[in-house]
XYZ file of N, CA and C in Angstrom:
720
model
N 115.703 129.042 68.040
C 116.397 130.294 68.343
C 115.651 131.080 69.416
N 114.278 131.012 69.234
C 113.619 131.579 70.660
C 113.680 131.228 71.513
N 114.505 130.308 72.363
C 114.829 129.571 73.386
C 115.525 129.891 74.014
N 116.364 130.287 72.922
C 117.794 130.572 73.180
C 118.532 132.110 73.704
N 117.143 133.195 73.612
C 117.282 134.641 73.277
C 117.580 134.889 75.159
N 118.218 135.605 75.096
C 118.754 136.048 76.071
C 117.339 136.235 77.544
N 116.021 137.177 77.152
C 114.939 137.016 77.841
C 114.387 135.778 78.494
N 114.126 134.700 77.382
C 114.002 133.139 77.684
C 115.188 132.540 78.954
N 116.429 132.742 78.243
C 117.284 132.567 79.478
C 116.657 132.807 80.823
N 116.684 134.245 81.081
C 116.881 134.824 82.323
C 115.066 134.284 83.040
N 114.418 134.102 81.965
C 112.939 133.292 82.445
C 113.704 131.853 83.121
N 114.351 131.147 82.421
C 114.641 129.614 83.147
C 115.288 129.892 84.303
N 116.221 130.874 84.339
C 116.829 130.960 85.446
C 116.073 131.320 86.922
N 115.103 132.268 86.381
C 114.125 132.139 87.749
C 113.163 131.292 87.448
N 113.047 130.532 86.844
C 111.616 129.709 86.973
C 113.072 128.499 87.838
N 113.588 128.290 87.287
C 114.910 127.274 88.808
C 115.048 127.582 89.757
N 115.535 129.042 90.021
C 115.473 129.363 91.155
C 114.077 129.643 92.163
N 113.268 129.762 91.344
C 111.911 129.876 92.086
C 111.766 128.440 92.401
N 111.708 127.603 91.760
C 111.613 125.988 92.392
C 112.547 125.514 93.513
N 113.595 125.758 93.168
C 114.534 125.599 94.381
C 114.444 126.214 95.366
N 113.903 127.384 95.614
C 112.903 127.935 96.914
C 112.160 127.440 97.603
N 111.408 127.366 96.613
C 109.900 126.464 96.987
C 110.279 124.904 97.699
N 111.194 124.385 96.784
C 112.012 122.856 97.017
C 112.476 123.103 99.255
N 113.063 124.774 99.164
C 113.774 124.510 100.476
C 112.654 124.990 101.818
N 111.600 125.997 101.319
C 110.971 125.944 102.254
C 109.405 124.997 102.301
N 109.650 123.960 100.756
C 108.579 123.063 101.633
C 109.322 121.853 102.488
N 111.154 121.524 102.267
C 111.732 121.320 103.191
C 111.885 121.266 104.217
N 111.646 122.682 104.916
C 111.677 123.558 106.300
C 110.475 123.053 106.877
N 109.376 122.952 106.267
C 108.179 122.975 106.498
C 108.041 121.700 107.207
N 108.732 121.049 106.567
C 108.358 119.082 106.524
C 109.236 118.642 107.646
N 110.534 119.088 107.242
C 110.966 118.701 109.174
C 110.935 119.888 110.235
N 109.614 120.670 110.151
C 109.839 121.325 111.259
C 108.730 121.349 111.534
N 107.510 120.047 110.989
C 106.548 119.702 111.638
C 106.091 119.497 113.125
N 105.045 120.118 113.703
C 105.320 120.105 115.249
C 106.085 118.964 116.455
N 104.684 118.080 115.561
C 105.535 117.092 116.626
C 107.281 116.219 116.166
N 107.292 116.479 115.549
C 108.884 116.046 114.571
C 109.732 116.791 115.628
N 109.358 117.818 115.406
C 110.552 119.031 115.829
C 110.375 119.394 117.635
N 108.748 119.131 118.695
C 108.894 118.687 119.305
C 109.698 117.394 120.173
N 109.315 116.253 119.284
C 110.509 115.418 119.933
C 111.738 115.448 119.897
N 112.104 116.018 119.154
C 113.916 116.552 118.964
C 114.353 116.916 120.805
N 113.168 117.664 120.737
C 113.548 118.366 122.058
C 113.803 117.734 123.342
N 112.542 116.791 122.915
C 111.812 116.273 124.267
C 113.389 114.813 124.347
N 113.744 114.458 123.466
C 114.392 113.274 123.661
C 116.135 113.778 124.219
N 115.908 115.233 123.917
C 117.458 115.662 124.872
C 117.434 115.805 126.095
N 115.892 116.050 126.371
C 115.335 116.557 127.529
C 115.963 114.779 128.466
N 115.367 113.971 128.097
C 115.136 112.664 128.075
C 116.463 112.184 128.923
N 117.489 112.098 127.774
C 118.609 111.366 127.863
C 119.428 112.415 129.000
N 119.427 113.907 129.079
C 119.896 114.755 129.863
C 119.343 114.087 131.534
N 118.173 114.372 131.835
C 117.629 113.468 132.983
C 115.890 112.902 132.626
N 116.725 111.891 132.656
C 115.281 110.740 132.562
C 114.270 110.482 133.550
N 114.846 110.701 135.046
C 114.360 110.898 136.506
C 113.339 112.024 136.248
N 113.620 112.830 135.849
C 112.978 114.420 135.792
C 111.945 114.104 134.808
N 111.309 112.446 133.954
C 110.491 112.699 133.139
C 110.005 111.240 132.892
N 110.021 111.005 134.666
C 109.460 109.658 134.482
C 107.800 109.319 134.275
N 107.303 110.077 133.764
C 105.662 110.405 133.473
C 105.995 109.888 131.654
N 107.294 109.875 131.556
C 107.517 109.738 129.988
C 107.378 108.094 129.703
N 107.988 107.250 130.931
C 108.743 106.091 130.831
C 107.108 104.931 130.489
N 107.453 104.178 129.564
C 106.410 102.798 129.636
C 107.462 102.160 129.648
N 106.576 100.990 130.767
C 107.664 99.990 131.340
C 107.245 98.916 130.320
N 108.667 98.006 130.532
C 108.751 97.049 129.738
C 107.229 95.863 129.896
N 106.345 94.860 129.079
C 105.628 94.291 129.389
C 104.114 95.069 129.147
N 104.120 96.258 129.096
C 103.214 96.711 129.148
C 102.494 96.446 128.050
N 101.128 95.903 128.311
C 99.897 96.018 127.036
C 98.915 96.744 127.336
N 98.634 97.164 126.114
C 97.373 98.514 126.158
C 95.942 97.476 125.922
N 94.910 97.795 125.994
C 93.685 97.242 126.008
C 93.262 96.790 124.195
N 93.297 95.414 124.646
C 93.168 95.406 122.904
C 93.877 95.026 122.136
N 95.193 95.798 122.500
C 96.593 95.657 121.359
C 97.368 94.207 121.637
N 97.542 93.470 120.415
C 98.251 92.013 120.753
C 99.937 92.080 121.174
N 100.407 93.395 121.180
C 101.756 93.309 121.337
C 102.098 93.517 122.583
N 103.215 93.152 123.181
C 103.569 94.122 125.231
C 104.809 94.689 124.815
N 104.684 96.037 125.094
C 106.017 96.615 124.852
C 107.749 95.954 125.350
N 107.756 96.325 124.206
C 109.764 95.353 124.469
C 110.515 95.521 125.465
N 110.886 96.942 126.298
C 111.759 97.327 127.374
C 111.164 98.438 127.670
N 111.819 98.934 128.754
C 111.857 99.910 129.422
C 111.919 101.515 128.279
N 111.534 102.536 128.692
C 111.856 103.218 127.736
C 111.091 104.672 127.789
N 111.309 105.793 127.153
C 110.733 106.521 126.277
C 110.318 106.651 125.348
N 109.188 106.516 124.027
C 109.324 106.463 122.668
C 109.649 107.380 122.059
N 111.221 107.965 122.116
C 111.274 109.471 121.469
C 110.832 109.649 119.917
N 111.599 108.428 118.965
C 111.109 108.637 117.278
C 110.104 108.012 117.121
N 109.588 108.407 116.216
C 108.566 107.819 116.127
C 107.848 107.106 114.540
N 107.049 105.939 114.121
C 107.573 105.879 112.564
C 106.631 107.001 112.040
N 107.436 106.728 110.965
C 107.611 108.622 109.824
C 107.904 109.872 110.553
N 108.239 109.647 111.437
C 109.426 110.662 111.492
C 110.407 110.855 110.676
N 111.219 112.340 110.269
C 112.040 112.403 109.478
C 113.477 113.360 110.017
N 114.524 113.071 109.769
C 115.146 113.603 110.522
C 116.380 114.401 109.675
N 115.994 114.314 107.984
C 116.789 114.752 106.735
C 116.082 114.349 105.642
N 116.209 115.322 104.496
C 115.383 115.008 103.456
C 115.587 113.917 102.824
N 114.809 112.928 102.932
C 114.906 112.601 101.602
C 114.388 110.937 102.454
N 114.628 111.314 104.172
C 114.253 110.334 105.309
C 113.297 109.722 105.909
N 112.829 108.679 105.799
C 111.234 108.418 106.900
C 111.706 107.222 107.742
N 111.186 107.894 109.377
C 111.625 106.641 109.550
C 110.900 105.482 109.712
N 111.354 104.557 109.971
C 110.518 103.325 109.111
C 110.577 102.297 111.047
N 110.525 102.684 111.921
C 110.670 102.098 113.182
C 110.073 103.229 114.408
N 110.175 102.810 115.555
C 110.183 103.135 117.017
C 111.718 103.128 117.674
N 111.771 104.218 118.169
C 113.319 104.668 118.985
C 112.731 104.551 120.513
N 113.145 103.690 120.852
C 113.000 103.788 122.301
C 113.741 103.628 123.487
N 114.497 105.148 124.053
C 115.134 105.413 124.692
C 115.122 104.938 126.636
N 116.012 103.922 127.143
C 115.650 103.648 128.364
C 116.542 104.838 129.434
N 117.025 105.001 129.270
C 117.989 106.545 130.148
C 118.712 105.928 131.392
N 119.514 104.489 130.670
C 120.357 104.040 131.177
C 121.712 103.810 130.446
N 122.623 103.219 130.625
C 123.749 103.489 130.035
C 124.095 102.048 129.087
N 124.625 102.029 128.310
C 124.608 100.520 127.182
C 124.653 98.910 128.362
N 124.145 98.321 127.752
C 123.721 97.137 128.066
C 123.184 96.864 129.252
N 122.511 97.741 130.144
C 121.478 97.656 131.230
C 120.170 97.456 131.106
N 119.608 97.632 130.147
C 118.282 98.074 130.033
C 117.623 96.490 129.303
N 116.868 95.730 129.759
C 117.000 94.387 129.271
C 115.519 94.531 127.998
N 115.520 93.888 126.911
C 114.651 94.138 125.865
C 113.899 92.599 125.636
N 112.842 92.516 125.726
C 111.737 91.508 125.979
C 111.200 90.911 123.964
N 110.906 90.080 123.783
C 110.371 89.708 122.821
C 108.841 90.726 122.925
N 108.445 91.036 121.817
C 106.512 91.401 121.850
C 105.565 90.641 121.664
N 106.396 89.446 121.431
C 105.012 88.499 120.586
C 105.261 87.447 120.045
N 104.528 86.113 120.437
C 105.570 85.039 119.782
C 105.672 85.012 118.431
N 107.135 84.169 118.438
C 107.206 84.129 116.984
C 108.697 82.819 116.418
N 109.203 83.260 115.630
C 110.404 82.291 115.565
C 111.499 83.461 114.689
N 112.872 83.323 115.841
C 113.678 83.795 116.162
C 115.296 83.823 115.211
N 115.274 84.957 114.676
C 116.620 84.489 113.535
C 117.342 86.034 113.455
N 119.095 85.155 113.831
C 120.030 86.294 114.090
C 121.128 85.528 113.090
N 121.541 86.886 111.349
C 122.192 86.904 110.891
C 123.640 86.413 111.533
N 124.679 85.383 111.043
C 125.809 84.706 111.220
C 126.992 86.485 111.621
N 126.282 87.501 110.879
C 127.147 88.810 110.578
C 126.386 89.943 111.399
N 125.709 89.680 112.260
C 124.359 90.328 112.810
C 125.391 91.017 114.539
N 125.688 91.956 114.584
C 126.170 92.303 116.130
C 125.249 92.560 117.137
N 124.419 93.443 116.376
C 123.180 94.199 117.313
C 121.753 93.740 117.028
N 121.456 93.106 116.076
C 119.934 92.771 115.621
C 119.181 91.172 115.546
N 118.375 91.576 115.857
C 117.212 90.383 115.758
C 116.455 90.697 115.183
N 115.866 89.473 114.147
C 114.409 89.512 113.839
C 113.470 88.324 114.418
N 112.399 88.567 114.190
C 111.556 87.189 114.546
C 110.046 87.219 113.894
N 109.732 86.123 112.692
C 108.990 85.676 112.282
C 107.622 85.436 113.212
N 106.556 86.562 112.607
C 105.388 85.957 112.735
C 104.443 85.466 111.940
N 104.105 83.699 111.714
C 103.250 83.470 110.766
C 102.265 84.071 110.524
N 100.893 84.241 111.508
C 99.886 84.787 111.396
C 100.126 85.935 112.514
N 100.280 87.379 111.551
C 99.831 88.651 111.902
C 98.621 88.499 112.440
N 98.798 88.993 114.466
C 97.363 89.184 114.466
C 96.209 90.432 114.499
N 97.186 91.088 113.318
C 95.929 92.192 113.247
C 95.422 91.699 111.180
N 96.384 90.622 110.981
C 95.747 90.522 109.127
C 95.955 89.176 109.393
N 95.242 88.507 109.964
C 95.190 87.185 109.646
C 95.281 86.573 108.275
N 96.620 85.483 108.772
C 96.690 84.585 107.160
C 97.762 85.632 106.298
N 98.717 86.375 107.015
C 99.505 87.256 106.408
C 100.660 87.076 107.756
N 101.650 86.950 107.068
C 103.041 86.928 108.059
C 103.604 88.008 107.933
N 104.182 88.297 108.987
C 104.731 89.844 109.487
C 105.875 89.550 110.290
N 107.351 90.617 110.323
C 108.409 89.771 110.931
C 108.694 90.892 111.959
N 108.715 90.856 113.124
C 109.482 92.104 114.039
C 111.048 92.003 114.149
N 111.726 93.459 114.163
C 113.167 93.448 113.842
C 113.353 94.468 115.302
N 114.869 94.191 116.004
C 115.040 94.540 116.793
C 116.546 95.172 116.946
N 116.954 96.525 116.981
C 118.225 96.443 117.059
C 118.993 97.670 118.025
N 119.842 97.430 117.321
C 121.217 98.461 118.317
C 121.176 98.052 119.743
N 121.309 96.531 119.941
C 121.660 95.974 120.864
C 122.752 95.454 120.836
N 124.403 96.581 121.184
C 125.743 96.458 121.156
C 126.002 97.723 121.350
N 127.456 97.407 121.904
C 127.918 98.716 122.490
C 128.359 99.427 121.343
N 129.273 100.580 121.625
C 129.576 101.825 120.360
C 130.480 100.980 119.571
N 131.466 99.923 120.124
C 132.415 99.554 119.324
C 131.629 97.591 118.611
N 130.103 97.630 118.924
C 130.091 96.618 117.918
C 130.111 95.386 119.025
N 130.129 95.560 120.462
C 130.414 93.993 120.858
C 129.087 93.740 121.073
N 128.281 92.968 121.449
C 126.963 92.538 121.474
C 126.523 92.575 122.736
N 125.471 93.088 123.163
C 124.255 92.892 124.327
C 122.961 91.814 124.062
N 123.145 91.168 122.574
C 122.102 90.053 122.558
C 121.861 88.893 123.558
N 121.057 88.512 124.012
C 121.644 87.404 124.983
C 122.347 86.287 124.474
N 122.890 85.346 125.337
C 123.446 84.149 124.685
C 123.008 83.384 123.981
N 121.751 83.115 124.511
C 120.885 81.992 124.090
C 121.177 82.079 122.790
N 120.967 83.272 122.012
C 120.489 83.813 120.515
C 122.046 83.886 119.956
N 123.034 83.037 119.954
C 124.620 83.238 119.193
C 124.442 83.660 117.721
N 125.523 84.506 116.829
C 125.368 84.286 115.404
C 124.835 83.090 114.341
N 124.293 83.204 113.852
C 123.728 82.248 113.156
C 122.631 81.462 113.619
N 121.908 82.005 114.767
C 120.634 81.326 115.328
C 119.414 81.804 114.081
N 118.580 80.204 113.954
C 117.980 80.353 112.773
C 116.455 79.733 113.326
N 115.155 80.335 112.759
C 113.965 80.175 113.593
C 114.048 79.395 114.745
N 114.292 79.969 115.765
C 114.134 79.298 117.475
C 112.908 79.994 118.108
N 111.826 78.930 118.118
C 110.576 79.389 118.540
C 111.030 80.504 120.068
N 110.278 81.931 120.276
C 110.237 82.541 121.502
C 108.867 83.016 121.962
N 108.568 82.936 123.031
C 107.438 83.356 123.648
C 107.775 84.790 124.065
N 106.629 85.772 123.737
C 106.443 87.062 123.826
C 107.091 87.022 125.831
N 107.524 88.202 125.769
C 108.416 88.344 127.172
C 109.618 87.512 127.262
N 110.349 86.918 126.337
C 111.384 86.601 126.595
C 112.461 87.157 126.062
N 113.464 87.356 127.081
C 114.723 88.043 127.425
C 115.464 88.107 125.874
N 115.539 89.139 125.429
C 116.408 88.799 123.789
C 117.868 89.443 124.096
N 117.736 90.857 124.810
C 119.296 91.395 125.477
C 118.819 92.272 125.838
N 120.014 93.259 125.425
C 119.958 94.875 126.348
C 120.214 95.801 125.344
N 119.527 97.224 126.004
C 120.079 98.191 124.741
C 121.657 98.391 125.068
N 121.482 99.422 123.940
C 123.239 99.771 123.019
C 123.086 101.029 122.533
N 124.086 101.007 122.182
C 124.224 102.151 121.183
C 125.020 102.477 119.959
N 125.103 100.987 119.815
C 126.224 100.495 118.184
C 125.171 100.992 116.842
N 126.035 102.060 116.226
C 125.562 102.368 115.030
C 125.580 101.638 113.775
N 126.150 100.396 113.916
C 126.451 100.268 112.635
C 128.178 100.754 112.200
N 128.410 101.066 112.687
C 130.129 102.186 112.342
C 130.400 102.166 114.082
N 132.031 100.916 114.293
C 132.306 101.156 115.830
C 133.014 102.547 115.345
N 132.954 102.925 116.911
C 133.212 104.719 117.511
C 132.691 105.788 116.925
N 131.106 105.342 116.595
C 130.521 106.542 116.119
C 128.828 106.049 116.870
N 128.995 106.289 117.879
C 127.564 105.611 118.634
C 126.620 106.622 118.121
N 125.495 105.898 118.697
C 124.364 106.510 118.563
C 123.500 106.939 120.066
N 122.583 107.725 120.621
C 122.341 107.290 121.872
C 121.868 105.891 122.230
N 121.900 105.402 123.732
C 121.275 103.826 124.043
C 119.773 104.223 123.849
N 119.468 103.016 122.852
C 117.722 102.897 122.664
C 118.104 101.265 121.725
N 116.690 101.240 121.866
C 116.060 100.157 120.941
C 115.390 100.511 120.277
N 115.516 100.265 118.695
C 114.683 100.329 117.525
C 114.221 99.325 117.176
N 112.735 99.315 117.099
C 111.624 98.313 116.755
C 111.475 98.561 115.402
N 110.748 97.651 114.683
C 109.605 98.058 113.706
C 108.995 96.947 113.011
N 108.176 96.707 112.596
C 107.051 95.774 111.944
C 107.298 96.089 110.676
N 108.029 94.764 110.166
C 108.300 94.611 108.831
C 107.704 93.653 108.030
N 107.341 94.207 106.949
C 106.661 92.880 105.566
C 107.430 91.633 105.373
N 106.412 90.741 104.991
C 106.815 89.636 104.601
C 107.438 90.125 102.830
N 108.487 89.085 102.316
C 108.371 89.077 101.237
C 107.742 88.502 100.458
N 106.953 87.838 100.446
C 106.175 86.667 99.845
C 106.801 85.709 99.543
N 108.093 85.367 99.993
C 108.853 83.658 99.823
C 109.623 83.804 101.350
N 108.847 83.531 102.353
C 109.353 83.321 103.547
C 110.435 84.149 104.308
N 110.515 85.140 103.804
C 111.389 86.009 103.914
C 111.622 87.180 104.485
N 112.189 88.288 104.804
C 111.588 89.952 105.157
C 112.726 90.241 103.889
N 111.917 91.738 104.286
C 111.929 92.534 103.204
C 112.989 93.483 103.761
N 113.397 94.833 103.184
C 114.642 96.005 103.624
C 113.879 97.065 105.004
N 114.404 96.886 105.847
C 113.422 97.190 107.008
C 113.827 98.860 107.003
N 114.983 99.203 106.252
C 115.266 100.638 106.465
C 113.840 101.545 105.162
N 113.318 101.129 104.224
C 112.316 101.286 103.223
C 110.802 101.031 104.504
N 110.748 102.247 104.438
C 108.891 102.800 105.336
C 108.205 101.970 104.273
N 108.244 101.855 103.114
C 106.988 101.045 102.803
C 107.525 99.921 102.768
N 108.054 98.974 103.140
C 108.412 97.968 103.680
C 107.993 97.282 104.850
N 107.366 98.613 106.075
C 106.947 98.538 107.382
C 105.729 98.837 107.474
N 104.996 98.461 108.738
C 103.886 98.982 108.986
C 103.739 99.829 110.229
N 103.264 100.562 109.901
C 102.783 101.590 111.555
C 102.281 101.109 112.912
N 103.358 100.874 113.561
C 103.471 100.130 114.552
C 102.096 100.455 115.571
N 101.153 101.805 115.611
C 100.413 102.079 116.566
C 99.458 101.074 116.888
N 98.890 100.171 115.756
C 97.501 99.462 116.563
C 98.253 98.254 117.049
N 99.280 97.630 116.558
C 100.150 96.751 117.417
C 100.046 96.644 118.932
N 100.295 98.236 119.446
C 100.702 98.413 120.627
C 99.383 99.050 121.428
N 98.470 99.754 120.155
C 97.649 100.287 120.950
C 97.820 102.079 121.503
N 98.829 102.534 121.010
C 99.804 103.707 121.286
C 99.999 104.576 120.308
N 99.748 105.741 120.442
C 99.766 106.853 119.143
C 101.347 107.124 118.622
N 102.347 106.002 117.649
C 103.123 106.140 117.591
C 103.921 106.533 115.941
N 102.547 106.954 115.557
C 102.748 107.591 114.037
C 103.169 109.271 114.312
N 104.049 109.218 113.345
C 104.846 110.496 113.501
C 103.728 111.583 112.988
N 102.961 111.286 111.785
C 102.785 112.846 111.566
C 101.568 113.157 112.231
N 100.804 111.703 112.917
C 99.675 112.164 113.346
C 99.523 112.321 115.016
N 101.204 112.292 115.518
C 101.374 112.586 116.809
C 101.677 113.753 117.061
N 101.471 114.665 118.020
C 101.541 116.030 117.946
C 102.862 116.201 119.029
N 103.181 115.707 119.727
C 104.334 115.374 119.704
C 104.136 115.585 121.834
N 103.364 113.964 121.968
C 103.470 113.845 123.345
C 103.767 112.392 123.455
N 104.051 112.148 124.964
C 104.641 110.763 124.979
C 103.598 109.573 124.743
N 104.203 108.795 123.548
C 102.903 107.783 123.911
C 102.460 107.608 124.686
N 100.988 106.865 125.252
C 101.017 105.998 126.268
C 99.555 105.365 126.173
N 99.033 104.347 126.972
C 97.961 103.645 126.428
C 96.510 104.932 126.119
N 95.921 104.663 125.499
C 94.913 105.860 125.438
C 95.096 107.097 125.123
N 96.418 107.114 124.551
C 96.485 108.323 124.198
C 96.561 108.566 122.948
């Protein structure tokens, strides 16, 4: 019955509403982290004129000192992984914007490996690497996508048709072009390529590449400060 007394009430009711406060401005807080909420900016800036911010651009091929990977295409790195862009979101990849228009922008392998595109696959690649070479004796798979236009037709190259299943590739070779197929034709997304370094499953397999702990933080890969919360929100680039 003391639970129940009218005082107790009006206690639960603000001890809820006090949480649900707290719930929205540690919310606020979390995506309006500097560099989070910096790149928002910087990537309209970007796609508006890309000319005006070519100090932004790493060219395709590029390796940083050290790092076993060469960047995939042309580009900006506007997202970045753990970035978040709605609660409840991390992202679990690299957005990398070329500030050209769908299927121009040509996207390079990073690293050899062996090559496999779902029979149901429009825009994506993955490709198997046995030995990770930053964990030797541990396989790691790179995934590559939104290579197709808004309505879903494909920019993969030929070589790679539906249902291509481990086809050895050497790092720098031609996989397609960006896109901007969301997943849903006539609801694009901007043209970029999304990377990310995904787990093995432990039976030859990958794992759900949209799940951050599924992935790994692409920065010593590349050599490039491309962790979201510990980037303050400038353009990658080697040494930085």
């Amino acid at each position: 019955r003391r639970y129940n007394s009218p005082n107790m009430k009006k206690f639960f009711r603000f001890l809820l509403a006090a949480l649900f406060v707290a719930l929205l401005v540690a919310a606020y807080f979390y995506f309006r982290r500097p560099g989070n909420s910096r790149r928002m900016g910087m990537v309209g800036q970007w796609i508006r004129s890309p000319q005006e911010h070519a100090d932004w651009l790493l060219p395709a091929g590029t390796q940083c000192p050290g790092a076993p990977f060469r960047f995939p295409t042309d580009g900006y790195v506007g997202f970045l992984w753990d970035d978040s862009f709605r609660i409840g979101h991390r992202h679990a990849g690299i957005d990398i914007f070329g500030g050209a228009e769908p299927g121009v922008t040509p996207i390079y392998a990073a690293y050899d490996g062996y090559l496999t595109r779902q029979a149901d696959w429009k825009s994506s690649l993955i490709v198997r690497i046995p030995d990770d070479p930053l964990h030797p004796g541990r396989q790691v798979w790179t995934y590559y996508t939104h290579m197709a236009d808004a309505q879903g037709h494909s920019f993969i190259d030929a070589a790679f048709p539906p249902g291509t299943h481990e086809v050895f590739v050497t790092a720098g070779t031609l996989l397609g072009h960006q896109g901007n197929f969301s997943g849903t034709p006539g609801q694009p997304v901007g043209v970029h390529l999304h990377f990310s370094v995904v787990h093995d499953d432990g039976q030859g397999g990958y794992t759900n590449e949209l799940d951050i702990h599924n992935t790994d933080d692409p920065s010593p890969y590349f050599g490039l400060p491309l962790n979201g919360p510990a980037n303050p929100g400038v353009a990658p680039a080697c040494g930085g």
